[in-house]
Amino acid sequence: MTDIEHPETFHGLPVLTLPGPDRSLAGPLPAADSVAWRLESDWDGDPTFATLWQHFLDTVDTSRVRALVIGPWWHGDYESIAPVIALLAGHADRFPALRALFLADVVGEECELSWLVMSDITPVVEAFGRLEELTVRGCGERSEGRTTLDLRPVRHKSLRKLRFESGGLPSGIVRAIGASELPALEHLELWLGVTEYGGDTTVEDLAPLLSGAAFPALRHLGLQNSEIQDEIAAAVASAPVVAQLESLSLAMGTLGDEGAEALLSGQPLTHLTSLDLHHHYISGPLMDRLRSLLGSDRVNGEVDEVEYWDPEEDDDRYVAISE
């Protein structure tokens, strides 16, 4: 799980990992609404996540908790996040102030992205009607081919920021988002990933997101980390949604000259305050044209980890985050 780290802040709050019942901080716990609480099971021993969760309910004034981060939840072998989803949804009434939730804040040293055993996350979206920010990390398919990450179309009036970090985001997730009613959504970021890890999204699946009709409040769109990045760029070049955006990210994927040419010959992008293309396969002259069009301060064209790419060998292209 390259280049993924634990966040130091979430929803504008510093992240604090809650000590287990057998441990303590060097001092009293902070005010419940002053930090983003991170829960991390000691997966080599005690406590189990269920024990830690009860400790959290007993120790912290959860009625004031504004942000919650779920770290490793398994105990021994990797386990499904489904019981965690059930605990969250089942105790939603204990969290009237919750505005931000991060599911699966796990890095490679703890578990590879594609090994995380996810589940249907719809219950937590439906249970927390005032949630404003949701981040979900995990792929849709494990090595044995079992799809686990799922979402059904939802109606949610408060959600403003939705982010899926994945090395393989199932097309069903993308279609469910496009079919959802999210009138307040301002920021949507999707790491689409590769087919090997369940990322089977097509440009057709993205059509509702690109239409501009689905999310009238949308100001940032990230369609990232994809092995079909050129096709996505071509679709974005004429997509109605672009006119309402302030920033756009096509970063982390296999974007090359074909996609860059489509952006240059498509609709105007000069209204964007930011165009993120980092980790790309665009030739120098075309990057210069993009920077000239928008201004170098508005185009992030940094090349991350593509030092050994041979422009004559398209098969060597890879996304930034996969396994």
PDB file of C-alpha atoms in Angstrom:
ATOM      1  CA  MET A   1       0.000   0.000   0.000  1.00  0.00           C
ATOM      2  CA  THR A   2       2.421   2.613  -1.283  1.00  0.00           C
ATOM      3  CA  ASP A   3       2.224   6.257  -0.278  1.00  0.00           C
ATOM      4  CA  ILE A   4      -0.658   5.912   2.181  1.00  0.00           C
ATOM      5  CA  GLU A   5      -0.088   7.177   5.697  1.00  0.00           C
ATOM      6  CA  HIS A   6      -2.198   7.643   8.787  1.00  0.00           C
ATOM      7  CA  PRO A   7      -3.716  11.139   8.758  1.00  0.00           C
ATOM      8  CA  GLU A   8      -2.528  13.531  11.448  1.00  0.00           C
ATOM      9  CA  THR A   9      -5.748  15.517  11.124  1.00  0.00           C
ATOM     10  CA  PHE A  10      -9.247  14.619  10.000  1.00  0.00           C
ATOM     11  CA  HIS A  11     -12.163  16.985   9.514  1.00  0.00           C
ATOM     12  CA  GLY A  12      -9.930  19.791  10.734  1.00  0.00           C
ATOM     13  CA  LEU A  13      -9.196  18.055  14.044  1.00  0.00           C
ATOM     14  CA  PRO A  14      -6.000  16.370  15.294  1.00  0.00           C
ATOM     15  CA  VAL A  15      -6.281  12.594  15.295  1.00  0.00           C
ATOM     16  CA  LEU A  16      -5.897  10.915  18.686  1.00  0.00           C
ATOM     17  CA  THR A  17      -5.750   7.128  19.069  1.00  0.00           C
ATOM     18  CA  LEU A  18      -7.781   6.109  22.091  1.00  0.00           C
ATOM     19  CA  PRO A  19      -5.687   4.054  24.530  1.00  0.00           C
ATOM     20  CA  GLY A  20      -7.073   0.619  25.281  1.00  0.00           C
ATOM     21  CA  PRO A  21      -8.649  -0.151  28.652  1.00  0.00           C
ATOM     22  CA  ASP A  22      -5.303  -1.428  29.954  1.00  0.00           C
ATOM     23  CA  ARG A  23      -3.405   1.711  28.919  1.00  0.00           C
ATOM     24  CA  SER A  24      -3.607   5.416  29.639  1.00  0.00           C
ATOM     25  CA  LEU A  25      -2.446   8.761  28.321  1.00  0.00           C
ATOM     26  CA  ALA A  26       0.044  10.861  30.234  1.00  0.00           C
ATOM     27  CA  GLY A  27      -2.758  13.028  31.543  1.00  0.00           C
ATOM     28  CA  PRO A  28      -6.537  13.309  31.175  1.00  0.00           C
ATOM     29  CA  LEU A  29      -8.318  12.656  27.907  1.00  0.00           C
ATOM     30  CA  PRO A  30      -8.982  15.773  25.817  1.00  0.00           C
ATOM     31  CA  ALA A  31     -12.450  17.221  25.363  1.00  0.00           C
ATOM     32  CA  ALA A  32     -14.558  14.892  23.267  1.00  0.00           C
ATOM     33  CA  ASP A  33     -15.148  17.488  20.554  1.00  0.00           C
ATOM     34  CA  SER A  34     -11.526  18.668  20.297  1.00  0.00           C
ATOM     35  CA  VAL A  35     -10.031  15.661  18.462  1.00  0.00           C
ATOM     36  CA  ALA A  36     -10.837  13.057  15.842  1.00  0.00           C
ATOM     37  CA  TRP A  37     -10.970   9.820  17.835  1.00  0.00           C
ATOM     38  CA  ARG A  38      -9.133   6.889  16.278  1.00  0.00           C
ATOM     39  CA  LEU A  39     -10.001   3.360  17.382  1.00  0.00           C
ATOM     40  CA  GLU A  40      -7.412   0.687  16.703  1.00  0.00           C
ATOM     41  CA  SER A  41      -7.722  -2.901  17.858  1.00  0.00           C
ATOM     42  CA  ASP A  42      -4.552  -4.535  19.124  1.00  0.00           C
ATOM     43  CA  TRP A  43      -4.770  -7.252  16.506  1.00  0.00           C
ATOM     44  CA  ASP A  44      -1.914  -9.255  18.043  1.00  0.00           C
ATOM     45  CA  GLY A  45      -3.617  -9.460  21.435  1.00  0.00           C
ATOM     46  CA  ASP A  46      -6.173  -7.613  23.568  1.00  0.00           C
ATOM     47  CA  PRO A  47      -8.429  -5.777  23.272  1.00  0.00           C
ATOM     48  CA  THR A  48     -10.770  -6.955  20.565  1.00  0.00           C
ATOM     49  CA  PHE A  49     -12.535  -4.199  18.671  1.00  0.00           C
ATOM     50  CA  ALA A  50     -15.789  -4.954  20.484  1.00  0.00           C
ATOM     51  CA  THR A  51     -14.022  -4.504  23.829  1.00  0.00           C
ATOM     52  CA  LEU A  52     -12.362  -1.303  22.635  1.00  0.00           C
ATOM     53  CA  TRP A  53     -15.677   0.019  21.345  1.00  0.00           C
ATOM     54  CA  GLN A  54     -17.367  -0.523  24.705  1.00  0.00           C
ATOM     55  CA  HIS A  55     -14.395   1.147  26.403  1.00  0.00           C
ATOM     56  CA  PHE A  56     -14.874   4.120  24.071  1.00  0.00           C
ATOM     57  CA  LEU A  57     -18.579   4.380  24.916  1.00  0.00           C
ATOM     58  CA  ASP A  58     -17.811   4.162  28.636  1.00  0.00           C
ATOM     59  CA  THR A  59     -14.842   6.560  28.651  1.00  0.00           C
ATOM     60  CA  VAL A  60     -15.617   9.365  26.191  1.00  0.00           C
ATOM     61  CA  ASP A  61     -18.668  11.622  26.055  1.00  0.00           C
ATOM     62  CA  THR A  62     -19.710  10.338  22.643  1.00  0.00           C
ATOM     63  CA  SER A  63     -22.567  12.846  22.435  1.00  0.00           C
ATOM     64  CA  ARG A  64     -19.890  15.464  21.681  1.00  0.00           C
ATOM     65  CA  VAL A  65     -17.688  13.419  19.310  1.00  0.00           C
ATOM     66  CA  ARG A  66     -17.399  15.195  15.951  1.00  0.00           C
ATOM     67  CA  ALA A  67     -15.030  12.900  14.037  1.00  0.00           C
ATOM     68  CA  LEU A  68     -14.264   9.195  14.228  1.00  0.00           C
ATOM     69  CA  VAL A  69     -11.471   7.204  12.559  1.00  0.00           C
ATOM     70  CA  ILE A  70     -11.605   3.400  12.431  1.00  0.00           C
ATOM     71  CA  GLY A  71      -8.171   1.774  12.289  1.00  0.00           C
ATOM     72  CA  PRO A  72      -7.365  -1.973  12.228  1.00  0.00           C
ATOM     73  CA  TRP A  73     -10.344  -3.845  13.656  1.00  0.00           C
ATOM     74  CA  TRP A  74      -9.382  -7.511  13.333  1.00  0.00           C
ATOM     75  CA  HIS A  75      -8.059  -9.757  16.062  1.00  0.00           C
ATOM     76  CA  GLY A  76      -5.585 -12.302  14.744  1.00  0.00           C
ATOM     77  CA  ASP A  77      -6.541 -13.158  11.157  1.00  0.00           C
ATOM     78  CA  TYR A  78      -8.013 -10.484   8.900  1.00  0.00           C
ATOM     79  CA  GLU A  79     -11.736 -10.197   9.534  1.00  0.00           C
ATOM     80  CA  SER A  80     -14.633  -8.448   7.848  1.00  0.00           C
ATOM     81  CA  ILE A  81     -15.431  -4.896   8.867  1.00  0.00           C
ATOM     82  CA  ALA A  82     -19.121  -5.873   8.903  1.00  0.00           C
ATOM     83  CA  PRO A  83     -19.314  -6.200  12.740  1.00  0.00           C
ATOM     84  CA  VAL A  84     -17.754  -2.725  13.050  1.00  0.00           C
ATOM     85  CA  ILE A  85     -20.365  -1.332  10.658  1.00  0.00           C
ATOM     86  CA  ALA A  86     -23.047  -2.968  12.807  1.00  0.00           C
ATOM     87  CA  LEU A  87     -21.643  -1.423  16.005  1.00  0.00           C
ATOM     88  CA  LEU A  88     -21.494   2.031  14.428  1.00  0.00           C
ATOM     89  CA  ALA A  89     -24.998   1.885  13.006  1.00  0.00           C
ATOM     90  CA  GLY A  90     -26.402   0.281  16.149  1.00  0.00           C
ATOM     91  CA  HIS A  91     -25.058   3.059  18.380  1.00  0.00           C
ATOM     92  CA  ALA A  92     -25.751   5.989  16.062  1.00  0.00           C
ATOM     93  CA  ASP A  93     -27.986   7.583  18.704  1.00  0.00           C
ATOM     94  CA  ARG A  94     -24.923   7.913  20.957  1.00  0.00           C
ATOM     95  CA  PHE A  95     -23.244  10.200  18.370  1.00  0.00           C
ATOM     96  CA  PRO A  96     -25.619  13.107  17.612  1.00  0.00           C
ATOM     97  CA  ALA A  97     -22.672  15.449  16.879  1.00  0.00           C
ATOM     98  CA  LEU A  98     -20.765  13.113  14.537  1.00  0.00           C
ATOM     99  CA  ARG A  99     -19.929  14.908  11.304  1.00  0.00           C
ATOM    100  CA  ALA A 100     -16.987  12.898   9.902  1.00  0.00           C
ATOM    101  CA  LEU A 101     -16.191   9.196   9.623  1.00  0.00           C
ATOM    102  CA  PHE A 102     -13.114   7.442   8.229  1.00  0.00           C
ATOM    103  CA  LEU A 103     -13.555   3.721   7.631  1.00  0.00           C
ATOM    104  CA  ALA A 104     -10.378   1.619   7.415  1.00  0.00           C
ATOM    105  CA  ASP A 105      -7.504   3.932   8.237  1.00  0.00           C
ATOM    106  CA  VAL A 106      -5.031   1.116   7.618  1.00  0.00           C
ATOM    107  CA  VAL A 107      -1.553   1.321   6.057  1.00  0.00           C
ATOM    108  CA  GLY A 108       0.579  -1.304   4.334  1.00  0.00           C
ATOM    109  CA  GLU A 109       2.512  -2.296   7.444  1.00  0.00           C
ATOM    110  CA  GLU A 110      -0.811  -3.337   9.006  1.00  0.00           C
ATOM    111  CA  CYS A 111      -2.584  -4.818   5.988  1.00  0.00           C
ATOM    112  CA  GLU A 112      -2.323  -4.378   2.236  1.00  0.00           C
ATOM    113  CA  LEU A 113      -5.156  -2.377   0.726  1.00  0.00           C
ATOM    114  CA  SER A 114      -6.388  -5.316  -1.348  1.00  0.00           C
ATOM    115  CA  TRP A 115      -6.425  -7.624   1.680  1.00  0.00           C
ATOM    116  CA  LEU A 116      -8.821  -5.534   3.741  1.00  0.00           C
ATOM    117  CA  VAL A 117     -12.074  -7.438   4.203  1.00  0.00           C
ATOM    118  CA  MET A 118     -14.741  -4.808   3.643  1.00  0.00           C
ATOM    119  CA  SER A 119     -18.549  -4.997   3.558  1.00  0.00           C
ATOM    120  CA  ASP A 120     -21.688  -3.057   2.678  1.00  0.00           C
ATOM    121  CA  ILE A 121     -21.189   0.411   4.189  1.00  0.00           C
ATOM    122  CA  THR A 122     -24.710   1.637   3.424  1.00  0.00           C
ATOM    123  CA  PRO A 123     -25.941   1.155   7.026  1.00  0.00           C
ATOM    124  CA  VAL A 124     -23.573   3.783   8.432  1.00  0.00           C
ATOM    125  CA  VAL A 125     -24.449   6.290   5.711  1.00  0.00           C
ATOM    126  CA  GLU A 126     -28.128   5.833   6.479  1.00  0.00           C
ATOM    127  CA  ALA A 127     -27.650   5.824  10.272  1.00  0.00           C
ATOM    128  CA  PHE A 128     -25.749   9.117  10.477  1.00  0.00           C
ATOM    129  CA  GLY A 129     -28.012  11.607   8.775  1.00  0.00           C
ATOM    130  CA  ARG A 130     -25.883  14.613   9.789  1.00  0.00           C
ATOM    131  CA  LEU A 131     -22.617  13.196   8.508  1.00  0.00           C
ATOM    132  CA  GLU A 132     -20.741  15.737   6.383  1.00  0.00           C
ATOM    133  CA  GLU A 133     -17.561  13.835   5.504  1.00  0.00           C
ATOM    134  CA  LEU A 134     -16.990  10.151   4.736  1.00  0.00           C
ATOM    135  CA  THR A 135     -13.724   8.497   3.720  1.00  0.00           C
ATOM    136  CA  VAL A 136     -13.590   4.783   2.893  1.00  0.00           C
ATOM    137  CA  ARG A 137     -10.386   2.852   2.214  1.00  0.00           C
ATOM    138  CA  GLY A 138     -10.382  -0.616   0.667  1.00  0.00           C
ATOM    139  CA  CYS A 139     -10.709  -2.585  -2.554  1.00  0.00           C
ATOM    140  CA  GLY A 140     -13.683  -4.434  -3.892  1.00  0.00           C
ATOM    141  CA  GLU A 141     -12.096  -7.794  -4.480  1.00  0.00           C
ATOM    142  CA  ARG A 142      -9.788 -10.013  -2.451  1.00  0.00           C
ATOM    143  CA  SER A 143      -7.360 -12.576  -3.844  1.00  0.00           C
ATOM    144  CA  GLU A 144      -9.985 -15.342  -3.813  1.00  0.00           C
ATOM    145  CA  GLY A 145     -12.250 -13.194  -5.961  1.00  0.00           C
ATOM    146  CA  ARG A 146     -14.864 -12.362  -3.316  1.00  0.00           C
ATOM    147  CA  THR A 147     -16.276  -8.875  -3.703  1.00  0.00           C
ATOM    148  CA  THR A 148     -16.842  -7.319  -0.296  1.00  0.00           C
ATOM    149  CA  LEU A 149     -16.998  -3.517  -0.560  1.00  0.00           C
ATOM    150  CA  ASP A 150     -20.539  -2.426  -1.382  1.00  0.00           C
ATOM    151  CA  LEU A 151     -22.860   0.574  -1.341  1.00  0.00           C
ATOM    152  CA  ARG A 152     -26.504   1.001  -2.255  1.00  0.00           C
ATOM    153  CA  PRO A 153     -27.959   4.263  -3.599  1.00  0.00           C
ATOM    154  CA  VAL A 154     -28.791   6.564  -0.695  1.00  0.00           C
ATOM    155  CA  ARG A 155     -30.486   9.874  -0.015  1.00  0.00           C
ATOM    156  CA  HIS A 156     -28.428  12.048   2.312  1.00  0.00           C
ATOM    157  CA  LYS A 157     -28.974  15.771   2.796  1.00  0.00           C
ATOM    158  CA  SER A 158     -25.801  16.652   4.735  1.00  0.00           C
ATOM    159  CA  LEU A 159     -22.897  14.809   3.090  1.00  0.00           C
ATOM    160  CA  ARG A 160     -20.451  17.354   1.656  1.00  0.00           C
ATOM    161  CA  LYS A 161     -17.268  15.330   1.128  1.00  0.00           C
ATOM    162  CA  LEU A 162     -17.084  11.733  -0.093  1.00  0.00           C
ATOM    163  CA  ARG A 163     -13.790   9.958  -0.720  1.00  0.00           C
ATOM    164  CA  PHE A 164     -13.050   6.356  -1.699  1.00  0.00           C
ATOM    165  CA  GLU A 165      -9.387   5.320  -1.535  1.00  0.00           C
ATOM    166  CA  SER A 166      -9.047   2.074  -3.462  1.00  0.00           C
ATOM    167  CA  GLY A 167      -6.723   0.047  -5.615  1.00  0.00           C
ATOM    168  CA  GLY A 168      -9.826  -1.468  -7.206  1.00  0.00           C
ATOM    169  CA  LEU A 169     -13.155   0.314  -6.765  1.00  0.00           C
ATOM    170  CA  PRO A 170     -16.107  -1.822  -7.933  1.00  0.00           C
ATOM    171  CA  SER A 171     -18.289  -0.304 -10.621  1.00  0.00           C
ATOM    172  CA  GLY A 172     -21.280  -0.972  -8.379  1.00  0.00           C
ATOM    173  CA  ILE A 173     -19.980   1.637  -5.934  1.00  0.00           C
ATOM    174  CA  VAL A 174     -19.614   4.213  -8.709  1.00  0.00           C
ATOM    175  CA  ARG A 175     -23.087   3.498 -10.054  1.00  0.00           C
ATOM    176  CA  ALA A 176     -24.573   3.692  -6.551  1.00  0.00           C
ATOM    177  CA  ILE A 177     -22.991   7.102  -6.006  1.00  0.00           C
ATOM    178  CA  GLY A 178     -24.335   8.310  -9.343  1.00  0.00           C
ATOM    179  CA  ALA A 179     -27.817   7.088  -8.401  1.00  0.00           C
ATOM    180  CA  SER A 180     -27.737   8.681  -4.937  1.00  0.00           C
ATOM    181  CA  GLU A 181     -29.362  11.944  -3.895  1.00  0.00           C
ATOM    182  CA  LEU A 182     -26.600  14.046  -2.331  1.00  0.00           C
ATOM    183  CA  PRO A 183     -27.696  17.672  -2.747  1.00  0.00           C
ATOM    184  CA  ALA A 184     -24.975  19.074  -0.445  1.00  0.00           C
ATOM    185  CA  LEU A 185     -22.051  17.149  -1.993  1.00  0.00           C
ATOM    186  CA  GLU A 186     -19.189  19.521  -2.797  1.00  0.00           C
ATOM    187  CA  HIS A 187     -16.152  17.208  -2.948  1.00  0.00           C
ATOM    188  CA  LEU A 188     -16.092  13.776  -4.592  1.00  0.00           C
ATOM    189  CA  GLU A 189     -12.861  11.803  -4.909  1.00  0.00           C
ATOM    190  CA  LEU A 190     -12.712   8.287  -6.332  1.00  0.00           C
ATOM    191  CA  TRP A 191      -9.546   6.170  -6.611  1.00  0.00           C
ATOM    192  CA  LEU A 192     -10.728   3.763  -9.295  1.00  0.00           C
ATOM    193  CA  GLY A 193      -7.771   1.361  -9.319  1.00  0.00           C
ATOM    194  CA  VAL A 194      -7.194  -1.665 -11.538  1.00  0.00           C
ATOM    195  CA  THR A 195      -9.198  -4.680 -12.663  1.00  0.00           C
ATOM    196  CA  GLU A 196      -6.896  -7.088 -10.820  1.00  0.00           C
ATOM    197  CA  TYR A 197      -8.229  -5.777  -7.520  1.00  0.00           C
ATOM    198  CA  GLY A 198     -11.854  -5.283  -8.520  1.00  0.00           C
ATOM    199  CA  GLY A 199     -11.653  -1.911 -10.279  1.00  0.00           C
ATOM    200  CA  ASP A 200     -14.008  -2.586 -13.184  1.00  0.00           C
ATOM    201  CA  THR A 201     -15.456   0.923 -13.595  1.00  0.00           C
ATOM    202  CA  THR A 202     -15.999   2.080 -17.175  1.00  0.00           C
ATOM    203  CA  VAL A 203     -16.509   5.566 -18.594  1.00  0.00           C
ATOM    204  CA  GLU A 204     -20.184   4.661 -19.031  1.00  0.00           C
ATOM    205  CA  ASP A 205     -20.449   4.061 -15.282  1.00  0.00           C
ATOM    206  CA  LEU A 206     -19.178   7.610 -14.710  1.00  0.00           C
ATOM    207  CA  ALA A 207     -21.800   9.224 -16.947  1.00  0.00           C
ATOM    208  CA  PRO A 208     -24.159  10.365 -14.146  1.00  0.00           C
ATOM    209  CA  LEU A 209     -21.234  11.986 -12.313  1.00  0.00           C
ATOM    210  CA  LEU A 210     -20.056  13.751 -15.477  1.00  0.00           C
ATOM    211  CA  SER A 211     -23.505  14.998 -16.477  1.00  0.00           C
ATOM    212  CA  GLY A 212     -23.541  17.812 -13.930  1.00  0.00           C
ATOM    213  CA  ALA A 213     -27.131  17.001 -13.022  1.00  0.00           C
ATOM    214  CA  ALA A 214     -26.464  14.571 -10.171  1.00  0.00           C
ATOM    215  CA  PHE A 215     -24.716  16.896  -7.718  1.00  0.00           C
ATOM    216  CA  PRO A 216     -25.480  20.595  -8.215  1.00  0.00           C
ATOM    217  CA  ALA A 217     -23.227  21.692  -5.337  1.00  0.00           C
ATOM    218  CA  LEU A 218     -20.147  19.781  -6.567  1.00  0.00           C
ATOM    219  CA  ARG A 219     -17.012  21.934  -6.758  1.00  0.00           C
ATOM    220  CA  HIS A 220     -14.216  19.326  -6.722  1.00  0.00           C
ATOM    221  CA  LEU A 221     -14.130  16.106  -8.699  1.00  0.00           C
ATOM    222  CA  GLY A 222     -11.339  13.557  -8.492  1.00  0.00           C
ATOM    223  CA  LEU A 223     -11.393  10.590 -10.880  1.00  0.00           C
ATOM    224  CA  GLN A 224      -8.010   9.183 -10.013  1.00  0.00           C
ATOM    225  CA  ASN A 225      -5.669   6.217  -9.839  1.00  0.00           C
ATOM    226  CA  SER A 226      -7.158   4.602 -12.940  1.00  0.00           C
ATOM    227  CA  GLU A 227      -5.695   2.428 -15.675  1.00  0.00           C
ATOM    228  CA  ILE A 228      -8.212   3.966 -18.117  1.00  0.00           C
ATOM    229  CA  GLN A 229      -7.155   7.527 -17.302  1.00  0.00           C
ATOM    230  CA  ASP A 230      -6.876   8.570 -20.976  1.00  0.00           C
ATOM    231  CA  GLU A 231     -10.467   7.478 -21.602  1.00  0.00           C
ATOM    232  CA  ILE A 232     -11.618   9.331 -18.507  1.00  0.00           C
ATOM    233  CA  ALA A 233      -9.792  12.486 -19.586  1.00  0.00           C
ATOM    234  CA  ALA A 234     -11.468  12.308 -23.003  1.00  0.00           C
ATOM    235  CA  ALA A 235     -14.881  12.040 -21.339  1.00  0.00           C
ATOM    236  CA  VAL A 236     -14.088  14.871 -18.916  1.00  0.00           C
ATOM    237  CA  ALA A 237     -13.021  17.110 -21.818  1.00  0.00           C
ATOM    238  CA  SER A 238     -16.662  17.434 -22.891  1.00  0.00           C
ATOM    239  CA  ALA A 239     -18.423  16.696 -19.590  1.00  0.00           C
ATOM    240  CA  PRO A 240     -21.032  19.281 -18.487  1.00  0.00           C
ATOM    241  CA  VAL A 241     -19.971  18.942 -14.839  1.00  0.00           C
ATOM    242  CA  VAL A 242     -16.639  20.653 -15.527  1.00  0.00           C
ATOM    243  CA  ALA A 243     -18.266  24.068 -15.875  1.00  0.00           C
ATOM    244  CA  GLN A 244     -19.381  24.017 -12.226  1.00  0.00           C
ATOM    245  CA  LEU A 245     -16.064  22.791 -10.803  1.00  0.00           C
ATOM    246  CA  GLU A 246     -13.384  24.829  -9.085  1.00  0.00           C
ATOM    247  CA  SER A 247     -10.839  22.004  -9.060  1.00  0.00           C
ATOM    248  CA  LEU A 248     -10.302  18.762 -10.925  1.00  0.00           C
ATOM    249  CA  SER A 249      -7.995  15.815 -10.308  1.00  0.00           C
ATOM    250  CA  LEU A 250      -7.051  13.188 -12.880  1.00  0.00           C
ATOM    251  CA  ALA A 251      -3.978  12.229 -10.878  1.00  0.00           C
ATOM    252  CA  MET A 252      -2.342   8.952  -9.829  1.00  0.00           C
ATOM    253  CA  GLY A 253      -3.216   6.996 -12.967  1.00  0.00           C
ATOM    254  CA  THR A 254      -1.930   6.200 -16.435  1.00  0.00           C
ATOM    255  CA  LEU A 255      -2.730   9.547 -18.052  1.00  0.00           C
ATOM    256  CA  GLY A 256      -0.655  10.067 -21.188  1.00  0.00           C
ATOM    257  CA  ASP A 257      -0.497  12.234 -24.283  1.00  0.00           C
ATOM    258  CA  GLU A 258      -3.832  10.977 -25.626  1.00  0.00           C
ATOM    259  CA  GLY A 259      -5.649  12.183 -22.539  1.00  0.00           C
ATOM    260  CA  ALA A 260      -3.679  15.433 -22.432  1.00  0.00           C
ATOM    261  CA  GLU A 261      -4.567  16.173 -26.063  1.00  0.00           C
ATOM    262  CA  ALA A 262      -8.234  15.595 -25.246  1.00  0.00           C
ATOM    263  CA  LEU A 263      -8.065  18.084 -22.383  1.00  0.00           C
ATOM    264  CA  LEU A 264      -6.330  20.669 -24.552  1.00  0.00           C
ATOM    265  CA  SER A 265      -8.822  20.338 -27.400  1.00  0.00           C
ATOM    266  CA  GLY A 266     -11.911  20.092 -25.204  1.00  0.00           C
ATOM    267  CA  GLN A 267     -13.948  22.653 -23.304  1.00  0.00           C
ATOM    268  CA  PRO A 268     -12.220  25.584 -21.547  1.00  0.00           C
ATOM    269  CA  LEU A 269     -10.511  24.754 -18.262  1.00  0.00           C
ATOM    270  CA  THR A 270      -9.301  28.263 -17.480  1.00  0.00           C
ATOM    271  CA  HIS A 271     -11.883  28.721 -14.718  1.00  0.00           C
ATOM    272  CA  LEU A 272     -10.279  25.954 -12.632  1.00  0.00           C
ATOM    273  CA  THR A 273      -8.174  27.046  -9.695  1.00  0.00           C
ATOM    274  CA  SER A 274      -6.423  23.649  -9.675  1.00  0.00           C
ATOM    275  CA  LEU A 275      -5.821  20.793 -12.110  1.00  0.00           C
ATOM    276  CA  ASP A 276      -4.025  17.890 -10.442  1.00  0.00           C
ATOM    277  CA  LEU A 277      -2.273  15.502 -12.825  1.00  0.00           C
ATOM    278  CA  HIS A 278       0.503  14.177 -10.592  1.00  0.00           C
ATOM    279  CA  HIS A 279       1.792  10.686 -11.380  1.00  0.00           C
ATOM    280  CA  HIS A 280       1.275  10.907 -15.140  1.00  0.00           C
ATOM    281  CA  TYR A 281       2.801   9.773 -18.437  1.00  0.00           C
ATOM    282  CA  ILE A 282       2.443  13.008 -20.402  1.00  0.00           C
ATOM    283  CA  SER A 283       5.334  14.161 -22.560  1.00  0.00           C
ATOM    284  CA  GLY A 284       7.151  17.373 -21.719  1.00  0.00           C
ATOM    285  CA  PRO A 285       5.781  19.488 -24.602  1.00  0.00           C
ATOM    286  CA  LEU A 286       2.165  18.659 -23.781  1.00  0.00           C
ATOM    287  CA  MET A 287       2.699  19.370 -20.076  1.00  0.00           C
ATOM    288  CA  ASP A 288       4.147  22.734 -21.083  1.00  0.00           C
ATOM    289  CA  ARG A 289       1.024  23.459 -23.123  1.00  0.00           C
ATOM    290  CA  LEU A 290      -1.224  22.555 -20.184  1.00  0.00           C
ATOM    291  CA  ARG A 291       0.770  24.769 -17.842  1.00  0.00           C
ATOM    292  CA  SER A 292       0.699  27.584 -20.377  1.00  0.00           C
ATOM    293  CA  LEU A 293      -3.053  27.269 -20.689  1.00  0.00           C
ATOM    294  CA  LEU A 294      -3.832  27.378 -16.985  1.00  0.00           C
ATOM    295  CA  GLY A 295      -0.674  28.798 -15.454  1.00  0.00           C
ATOM    296  CA  SER A 296       2.032  26.728 -13.814  1.00  0.00           C
ATOM    297  CA  ASP A 297       0.738  27.568 -10.346  1.00  0.00           C
ATOM    298  CA  ARG A 298      -2.588  25.876 -11.103  1.00  0.00           C
ATOM    299  CA  VAL A 299      -1.363  22.647 -12.713  1.00  0.00           C
ATOM    300  CA  ASN A 300       0.269  20.034 -10.530  1.00  0.00           C
ATOM    301  CA  GLY A 301       2.066  17.882 -13.055  1.00  0.00           C
ATOM    302  CA  GLU A 302       4.595  16.343 -10.742  1.00  0.00           C
ATOM    303  CA  VAL A 303       5.755  12.896 -11.840  1.00  0.00           C
ATOM    304  CA  ASP A 304       5.671  10.509  -8.892  1.00  0.00           C
ATOM    305  CA  GLU A 305       7.521   7.199  -9.135  1.00  0.00           C
ATOM    306  CA  VAL A 306       7.519   7.137 -12.943  1.00  0.00           C
ATOM    307  CA  GLU A 307      11.255   7.573 -13.279  1.00  0.00           C
ATOM    308  CA  TYR A 308      11.822   4.342 -15.208  1.00  0.00           C
ATOM    309  CA  TRP A 309       8.966   4.651 -17.674  1.00  0.00           C
ATOM    310  CA  ASP A 310       9.845   4.118 -21.319  1.00  0.00           C
ATOM    311  CA  PRO A 311       7.465   6.243 -23.440  1.00  0.00           C
ATOM    312  CA  GLU A 312       7.674   3.636 -26.200  1.00  0.00           C
ATOM    313  CA  GLU A 313       6.262   0.939 -23.901  1.00  0.00           C
ATOM    314  CA  ASP A 314       2.689   1.746 -22.887  1.00  0.00           C
ATOM    315  CA  ASP A 315       2.429  -1.582 -21.070  1.00  0.00           C
ATOM    316  CA  ASP A 316       4.828  -0.257 -18.455  1.00  0.00           C
ATOM    317  CA  ARG A 317       2.321   2.279 -17.190  1.00  0.00           C
ATOM    318  CA  TYR A 318       0.974   1.692 -13.699  1.00  0.00           C
ATOM    319  CA  VAL A 319      -1.278   3.444 -11.225  1.00  0.00           C
ATOM    320  CA  ALA A 320       0.057   4.952  -8.021  1.00  0.00           C
ATOM    321  CA  ILE A 321      -1.941   2.730  -5.639  1.00  0.00           C
ATOM    322  CA  SER A 322      -3.022  -0.825  -6.423  1.00  0.00           C
ATOM    323  CA  GLU A 323      -2.232  -3.673  -4.028  1.00  0.00           C
TER     324      GLU A 323
END
